[in-house]
Coordinates of N, CA and C in Angstrom, one line a residue:
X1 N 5.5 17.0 0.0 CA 4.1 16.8 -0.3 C 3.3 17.1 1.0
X2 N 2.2 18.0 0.7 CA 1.9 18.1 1.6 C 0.4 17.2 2.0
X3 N -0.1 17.1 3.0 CA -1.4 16.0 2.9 C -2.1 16.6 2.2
X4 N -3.0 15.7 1.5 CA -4.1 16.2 0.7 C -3.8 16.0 -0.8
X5 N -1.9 16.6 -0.6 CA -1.4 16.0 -2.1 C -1.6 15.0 -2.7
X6 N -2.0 15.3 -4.4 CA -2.3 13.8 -4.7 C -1.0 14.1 -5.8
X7 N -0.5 12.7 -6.2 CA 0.5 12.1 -7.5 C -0.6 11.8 -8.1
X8 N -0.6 12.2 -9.8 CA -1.1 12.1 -11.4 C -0.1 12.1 -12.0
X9 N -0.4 11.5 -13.0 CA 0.0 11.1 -14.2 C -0.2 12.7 -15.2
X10 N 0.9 12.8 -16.3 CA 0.8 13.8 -17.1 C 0.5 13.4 -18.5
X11 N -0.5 12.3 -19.1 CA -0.1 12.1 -20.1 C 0.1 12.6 -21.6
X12 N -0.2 13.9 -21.7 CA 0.2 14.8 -22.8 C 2.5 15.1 -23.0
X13 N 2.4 14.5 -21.6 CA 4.4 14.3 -21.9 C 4.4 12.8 -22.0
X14 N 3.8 11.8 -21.7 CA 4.2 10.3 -21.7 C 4.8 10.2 -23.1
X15 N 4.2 10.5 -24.3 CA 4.7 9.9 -25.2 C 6.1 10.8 -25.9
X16 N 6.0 12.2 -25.5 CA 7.0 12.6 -25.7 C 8.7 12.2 -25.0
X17 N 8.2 11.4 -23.8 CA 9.3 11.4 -22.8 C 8.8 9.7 -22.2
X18 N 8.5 8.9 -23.2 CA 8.3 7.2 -23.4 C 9.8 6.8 -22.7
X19 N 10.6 7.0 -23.4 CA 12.0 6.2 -23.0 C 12.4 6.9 -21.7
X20 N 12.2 7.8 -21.8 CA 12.3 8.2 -19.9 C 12.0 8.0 -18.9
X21 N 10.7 7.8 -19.4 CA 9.7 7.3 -18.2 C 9.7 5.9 -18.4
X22 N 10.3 5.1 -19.3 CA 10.0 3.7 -19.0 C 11.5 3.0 -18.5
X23 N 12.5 3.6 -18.6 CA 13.7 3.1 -17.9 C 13.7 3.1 -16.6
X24 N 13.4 4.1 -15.9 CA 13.3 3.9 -14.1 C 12.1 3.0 -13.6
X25 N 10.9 3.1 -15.0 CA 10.0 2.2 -14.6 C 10.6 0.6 -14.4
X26 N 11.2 0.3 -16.0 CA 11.9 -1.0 -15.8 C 13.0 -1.4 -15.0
X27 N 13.5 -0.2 -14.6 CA 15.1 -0.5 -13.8 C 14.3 -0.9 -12.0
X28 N 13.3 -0.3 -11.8 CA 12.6 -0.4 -10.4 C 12.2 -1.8 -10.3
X29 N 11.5 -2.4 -11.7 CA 11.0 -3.5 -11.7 C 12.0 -4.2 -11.2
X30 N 13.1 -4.5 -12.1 CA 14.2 -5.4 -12.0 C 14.7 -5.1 -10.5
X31 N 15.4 -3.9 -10.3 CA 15.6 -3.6 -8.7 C 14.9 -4.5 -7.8
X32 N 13.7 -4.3 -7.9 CA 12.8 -4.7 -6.4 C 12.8 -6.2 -6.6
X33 N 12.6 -7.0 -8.5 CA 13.5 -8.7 -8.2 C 14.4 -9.0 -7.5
X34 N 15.5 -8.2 -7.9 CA 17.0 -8.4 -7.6 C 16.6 -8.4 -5.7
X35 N 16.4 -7.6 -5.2 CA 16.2 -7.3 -3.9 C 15.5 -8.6 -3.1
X36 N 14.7 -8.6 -3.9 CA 13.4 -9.8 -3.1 C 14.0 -11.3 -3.4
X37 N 14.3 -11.1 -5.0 CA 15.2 -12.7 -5.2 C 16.6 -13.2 -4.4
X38 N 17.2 -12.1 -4.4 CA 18.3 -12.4 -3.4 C 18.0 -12.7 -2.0
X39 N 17.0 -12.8 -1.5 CA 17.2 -12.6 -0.1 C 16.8 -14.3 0.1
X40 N 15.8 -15.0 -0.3 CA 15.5 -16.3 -0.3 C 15.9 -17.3 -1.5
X41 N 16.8 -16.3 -2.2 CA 17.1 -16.9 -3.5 C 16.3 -17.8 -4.3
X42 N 15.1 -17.6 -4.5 CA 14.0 -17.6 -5.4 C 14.3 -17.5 -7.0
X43 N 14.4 -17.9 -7.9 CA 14.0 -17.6 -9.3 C 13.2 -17.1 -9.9
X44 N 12.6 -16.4 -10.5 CA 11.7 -15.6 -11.2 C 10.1 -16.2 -11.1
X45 N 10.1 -18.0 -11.7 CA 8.6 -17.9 -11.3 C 8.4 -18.2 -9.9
X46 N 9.2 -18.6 -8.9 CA 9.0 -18.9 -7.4 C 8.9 -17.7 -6.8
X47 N 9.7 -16.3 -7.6 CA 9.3 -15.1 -6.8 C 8.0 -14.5 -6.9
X48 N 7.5 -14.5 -8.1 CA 6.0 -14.1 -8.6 C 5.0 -14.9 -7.9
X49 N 5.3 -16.4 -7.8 CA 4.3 -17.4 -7.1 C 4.4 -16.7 -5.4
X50 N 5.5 -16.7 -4.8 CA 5.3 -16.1 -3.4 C 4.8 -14.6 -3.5
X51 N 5.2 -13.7 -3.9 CA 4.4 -12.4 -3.8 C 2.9 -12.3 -4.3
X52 N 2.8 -12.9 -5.3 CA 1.5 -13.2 -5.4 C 0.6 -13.7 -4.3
X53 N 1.2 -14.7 -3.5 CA 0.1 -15.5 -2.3 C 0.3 -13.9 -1.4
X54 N 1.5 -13.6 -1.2 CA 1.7 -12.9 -0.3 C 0.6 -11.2 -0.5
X55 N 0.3 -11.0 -1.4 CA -0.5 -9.7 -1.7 C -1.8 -10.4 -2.2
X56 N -2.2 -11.5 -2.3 CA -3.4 -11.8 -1.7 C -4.4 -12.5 -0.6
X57 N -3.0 -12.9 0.0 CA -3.5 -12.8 1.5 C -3.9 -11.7 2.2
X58 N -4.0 -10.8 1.9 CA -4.2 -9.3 2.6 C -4.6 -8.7 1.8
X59 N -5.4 -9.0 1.0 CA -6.1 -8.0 -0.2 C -7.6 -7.9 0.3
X60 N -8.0 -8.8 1.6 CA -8.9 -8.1 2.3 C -8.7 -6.8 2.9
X61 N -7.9 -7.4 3.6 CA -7.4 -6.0 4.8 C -6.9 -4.5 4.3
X62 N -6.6 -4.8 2.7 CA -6.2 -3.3 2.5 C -7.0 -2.8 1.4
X63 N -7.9 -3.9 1.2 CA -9.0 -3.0 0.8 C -9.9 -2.1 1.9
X64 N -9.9 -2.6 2.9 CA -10.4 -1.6 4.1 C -10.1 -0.5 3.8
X65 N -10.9 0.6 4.0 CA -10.9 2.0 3.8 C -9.6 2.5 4.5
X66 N -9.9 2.3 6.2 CA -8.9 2.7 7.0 C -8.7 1.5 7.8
X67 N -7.0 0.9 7.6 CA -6.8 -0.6 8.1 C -6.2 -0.1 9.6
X68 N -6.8 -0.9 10.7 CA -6.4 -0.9 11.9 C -5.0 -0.2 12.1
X69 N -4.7 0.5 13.0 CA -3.2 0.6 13.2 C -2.4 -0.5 13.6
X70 N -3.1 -1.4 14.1 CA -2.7 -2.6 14.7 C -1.8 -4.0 13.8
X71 N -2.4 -3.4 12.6 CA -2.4 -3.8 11.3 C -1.3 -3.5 10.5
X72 N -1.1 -2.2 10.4 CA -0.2 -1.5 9.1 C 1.2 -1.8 9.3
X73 N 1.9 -2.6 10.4 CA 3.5 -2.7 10.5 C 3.5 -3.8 10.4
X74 N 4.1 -4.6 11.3 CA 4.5 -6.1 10.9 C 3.5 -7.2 12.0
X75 N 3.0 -6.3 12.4 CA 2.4 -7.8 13.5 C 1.4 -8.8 12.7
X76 N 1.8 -10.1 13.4 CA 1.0 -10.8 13.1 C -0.4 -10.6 13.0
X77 N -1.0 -11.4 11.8 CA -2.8 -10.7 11.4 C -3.5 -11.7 11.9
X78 N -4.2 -11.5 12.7 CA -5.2 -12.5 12.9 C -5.7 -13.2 11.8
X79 N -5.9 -14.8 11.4 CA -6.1 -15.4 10.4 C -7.8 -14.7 9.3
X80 N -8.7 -14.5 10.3 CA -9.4 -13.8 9.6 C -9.5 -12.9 9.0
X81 N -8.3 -12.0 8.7 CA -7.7 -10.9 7.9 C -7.2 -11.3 6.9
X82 N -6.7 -12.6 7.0 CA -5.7 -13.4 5.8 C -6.4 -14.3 5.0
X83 N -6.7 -14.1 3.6 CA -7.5 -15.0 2.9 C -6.6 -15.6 2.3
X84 N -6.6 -16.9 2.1 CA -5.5 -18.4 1.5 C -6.4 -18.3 0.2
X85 N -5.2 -18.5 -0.7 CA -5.4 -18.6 -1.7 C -5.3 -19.6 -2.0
X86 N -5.9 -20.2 -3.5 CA -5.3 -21.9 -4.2 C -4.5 -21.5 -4.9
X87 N -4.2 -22.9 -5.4 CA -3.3 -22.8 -6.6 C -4.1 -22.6 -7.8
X88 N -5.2 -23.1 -7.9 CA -6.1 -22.3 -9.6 C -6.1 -20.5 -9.2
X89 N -6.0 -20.2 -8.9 CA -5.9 -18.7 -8.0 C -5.0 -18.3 -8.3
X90 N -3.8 -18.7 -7.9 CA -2.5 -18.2 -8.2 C -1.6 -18.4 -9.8
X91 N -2.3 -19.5 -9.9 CA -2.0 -19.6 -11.6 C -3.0 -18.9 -12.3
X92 N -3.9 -18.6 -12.3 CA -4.6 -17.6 -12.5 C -4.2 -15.8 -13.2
X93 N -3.4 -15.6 -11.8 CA -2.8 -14.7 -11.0 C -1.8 -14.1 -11.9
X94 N -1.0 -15.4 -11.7 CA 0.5 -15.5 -12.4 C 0.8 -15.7 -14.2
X95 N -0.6 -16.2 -14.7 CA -0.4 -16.7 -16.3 C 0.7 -18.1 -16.1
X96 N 1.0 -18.7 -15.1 CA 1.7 -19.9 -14.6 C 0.9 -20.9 -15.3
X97 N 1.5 -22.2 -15.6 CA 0.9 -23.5 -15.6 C 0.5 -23.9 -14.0
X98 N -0.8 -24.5 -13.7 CA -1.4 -25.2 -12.6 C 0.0 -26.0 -12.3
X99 N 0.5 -26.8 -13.1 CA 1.3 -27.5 -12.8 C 2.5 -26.9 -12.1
X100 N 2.8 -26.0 -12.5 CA 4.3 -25.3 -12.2 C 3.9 -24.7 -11.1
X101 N 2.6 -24.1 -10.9 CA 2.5 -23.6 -9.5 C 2.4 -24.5 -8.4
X102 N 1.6 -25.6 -8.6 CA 1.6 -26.7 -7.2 C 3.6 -27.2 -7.1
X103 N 3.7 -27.0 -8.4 CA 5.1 -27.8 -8.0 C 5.9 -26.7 -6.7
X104 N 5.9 -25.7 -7.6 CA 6.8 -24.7 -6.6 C 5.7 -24.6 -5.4
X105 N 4.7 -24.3 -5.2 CA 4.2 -24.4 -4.1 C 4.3 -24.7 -3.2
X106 N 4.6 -26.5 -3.7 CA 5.3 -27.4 -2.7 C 6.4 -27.4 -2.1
X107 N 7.6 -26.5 -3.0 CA 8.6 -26.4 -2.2 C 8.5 -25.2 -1.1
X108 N 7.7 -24.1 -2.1 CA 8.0 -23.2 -0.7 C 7.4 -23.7 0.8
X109 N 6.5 -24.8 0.6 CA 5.9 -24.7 1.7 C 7.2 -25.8 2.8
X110 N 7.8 -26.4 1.5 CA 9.0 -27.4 2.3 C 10.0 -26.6 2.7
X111 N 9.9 -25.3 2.4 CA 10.6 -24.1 2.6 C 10.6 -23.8 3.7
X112 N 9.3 -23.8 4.6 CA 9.1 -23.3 5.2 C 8.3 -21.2 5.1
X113 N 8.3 -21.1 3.8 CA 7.8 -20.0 3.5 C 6.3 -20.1 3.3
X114 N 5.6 -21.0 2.9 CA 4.0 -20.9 2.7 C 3.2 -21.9 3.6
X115 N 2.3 -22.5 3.7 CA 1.7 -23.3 4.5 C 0.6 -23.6 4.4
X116 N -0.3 -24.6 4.5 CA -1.5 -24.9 3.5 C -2.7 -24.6 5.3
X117 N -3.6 -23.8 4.7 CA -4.7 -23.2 5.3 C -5.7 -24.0 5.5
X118 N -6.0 -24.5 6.6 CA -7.8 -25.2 6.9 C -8.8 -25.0 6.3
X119 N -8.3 -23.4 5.8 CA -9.7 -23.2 5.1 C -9.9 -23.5 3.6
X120 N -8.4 -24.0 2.9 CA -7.9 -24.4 1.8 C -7.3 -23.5 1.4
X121 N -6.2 -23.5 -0.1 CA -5.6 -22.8 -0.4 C -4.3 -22.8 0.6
X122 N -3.3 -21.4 -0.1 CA -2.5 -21.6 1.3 C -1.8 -19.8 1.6
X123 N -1.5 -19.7 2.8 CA -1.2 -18.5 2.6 C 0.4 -18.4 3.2
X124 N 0.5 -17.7 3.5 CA 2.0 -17.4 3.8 C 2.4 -17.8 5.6
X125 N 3.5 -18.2 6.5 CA 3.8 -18.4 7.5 C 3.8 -17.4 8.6
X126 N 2.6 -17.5 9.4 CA 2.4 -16.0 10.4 C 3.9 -15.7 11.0
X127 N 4.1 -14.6 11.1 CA 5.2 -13.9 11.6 C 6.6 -14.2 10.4
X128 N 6.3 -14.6 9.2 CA 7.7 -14.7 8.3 C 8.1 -13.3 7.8
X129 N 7.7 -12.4 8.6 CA 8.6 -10.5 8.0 C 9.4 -10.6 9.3
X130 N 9.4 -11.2 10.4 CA 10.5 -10.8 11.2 C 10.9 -12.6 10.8
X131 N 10.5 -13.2 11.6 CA 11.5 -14.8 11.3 C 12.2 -14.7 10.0
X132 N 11.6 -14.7 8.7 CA 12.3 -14.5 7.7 C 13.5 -13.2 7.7
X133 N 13.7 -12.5 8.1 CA 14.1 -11.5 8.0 C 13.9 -10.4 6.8
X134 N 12.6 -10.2 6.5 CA 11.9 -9.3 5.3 C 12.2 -8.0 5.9
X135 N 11.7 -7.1 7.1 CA 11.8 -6.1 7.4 C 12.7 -5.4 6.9
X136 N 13.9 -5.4 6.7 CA 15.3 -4.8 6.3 C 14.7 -3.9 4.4
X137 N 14.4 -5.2 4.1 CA 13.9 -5.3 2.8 C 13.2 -3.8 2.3
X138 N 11.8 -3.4 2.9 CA 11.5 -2.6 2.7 C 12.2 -1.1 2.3
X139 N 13.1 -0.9 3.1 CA 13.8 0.4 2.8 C 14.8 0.5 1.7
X140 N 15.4 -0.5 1.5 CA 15.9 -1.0 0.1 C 14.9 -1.0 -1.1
X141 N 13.7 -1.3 -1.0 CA 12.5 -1.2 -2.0 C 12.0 0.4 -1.6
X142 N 12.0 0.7 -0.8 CA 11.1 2.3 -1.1 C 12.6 2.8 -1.4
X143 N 13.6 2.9 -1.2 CA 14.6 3.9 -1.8 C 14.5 3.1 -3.4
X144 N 14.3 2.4 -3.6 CA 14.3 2.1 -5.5 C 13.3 2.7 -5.6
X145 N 12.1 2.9 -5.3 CA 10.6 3.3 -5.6 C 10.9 5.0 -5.4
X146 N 11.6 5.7 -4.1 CA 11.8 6.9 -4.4 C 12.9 7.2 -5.7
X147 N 13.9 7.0 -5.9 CA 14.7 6.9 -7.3 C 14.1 7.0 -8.2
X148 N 13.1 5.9 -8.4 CA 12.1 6.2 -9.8 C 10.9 7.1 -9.9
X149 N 10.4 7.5 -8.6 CA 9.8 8.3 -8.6 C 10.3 9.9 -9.0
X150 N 11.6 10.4 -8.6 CA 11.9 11.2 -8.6 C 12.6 11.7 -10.0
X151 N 12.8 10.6 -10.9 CA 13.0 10.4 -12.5 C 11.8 10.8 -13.1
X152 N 10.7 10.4 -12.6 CA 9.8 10.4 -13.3 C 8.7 11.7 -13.1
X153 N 9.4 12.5 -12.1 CA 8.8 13.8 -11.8 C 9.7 14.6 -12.7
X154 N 10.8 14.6 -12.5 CA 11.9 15.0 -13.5 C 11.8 15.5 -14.7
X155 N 10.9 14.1 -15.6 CA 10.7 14.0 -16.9 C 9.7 14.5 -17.2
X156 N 8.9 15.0 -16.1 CA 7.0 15.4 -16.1 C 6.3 14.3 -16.2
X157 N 6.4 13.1 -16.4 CA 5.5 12.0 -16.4 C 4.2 12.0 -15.6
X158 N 4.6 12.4 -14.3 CA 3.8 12.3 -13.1 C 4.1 14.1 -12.6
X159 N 2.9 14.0 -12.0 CA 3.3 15.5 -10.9 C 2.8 15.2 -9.6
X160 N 3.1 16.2 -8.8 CA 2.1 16.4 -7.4 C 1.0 17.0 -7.8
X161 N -0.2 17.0 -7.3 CA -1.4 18.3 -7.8 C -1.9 18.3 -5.7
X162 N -1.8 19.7 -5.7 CA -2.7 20.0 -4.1 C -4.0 19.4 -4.5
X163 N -4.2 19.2 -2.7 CA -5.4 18.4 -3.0 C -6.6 19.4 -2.5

């Protein structure tokens, strides 16, 4: 791909090529659980509750047009880049019961995975992609994400179009 390339959707094959395109889509889903649940061994709604805080804590910063370079790898974010979310927020988020979220909430934070914010809400523990050991993670998830992508170009679902 060259820059400028953009990925589209083909939808005049979606419905001819449905079951094609939705097995790599679902096998990715499940993949990138499997991946992320195994590593803190989380359960389904504690994984959703942490990814969720975790992708909106930085849903400032990457909505920025062009995010700092300082920014885009693993260094710690300066807190005013990180917006703490609640729990009405995250159950929200999640279609969770309030209840089920503060409960797990509480543990991740006895976890040592979340932490409750000054400003309220809570967001995730600065520096937990190296302390936790998340880093690794990633390339295990972009090689599922290239897999499915590459099924799904396959099938026509999607294409490259020059930009």
């Amino acid at each position: 791909m060259a820059a400028g390339d953009r990925v589209s959707t083909v939808p005049d094959r979606m419905q001819a090529h449905w079951r094609s395109a939705m097995f790599p889509l679902l096998n990715m889903f499940l993949s990138s659980h499997r991946i992320l649940s195994e590593h803190e061994g989380m359960s389904p709604s504690v994984l959703l509750i942490y990814v969720t805080v975790c992708v909106g804590n930085i849903q400032k910063l990457m909505r920025e047009r062009s995010v700092p370079a300082d920014y885009t790898a693993t260094a710690v974010l300066p807190r005013e880049w990180v917006v703490p979310m609640s729990r009405s927020a995250i159950a929200a988020a999640t279609d969770l019961p309030r209840e089920t979220v503060r409960r797990h909430v509480g543990h991740l934070i006895a976890q040592g995975l979340l932490i409750e914010d000054p400003r309220g809400g809570v967001t995730i523990v600065p520096g937990a992609i190296q302390d936790r050991g998340f880093e690794p993670l990633l390339e295990k998830l972009l090689t599922e994400f290239a897999r499915s992508s590459e099924a799904l170009l396959r099938v026509g679902v999607i294409e490259v179009t020059p930009g």
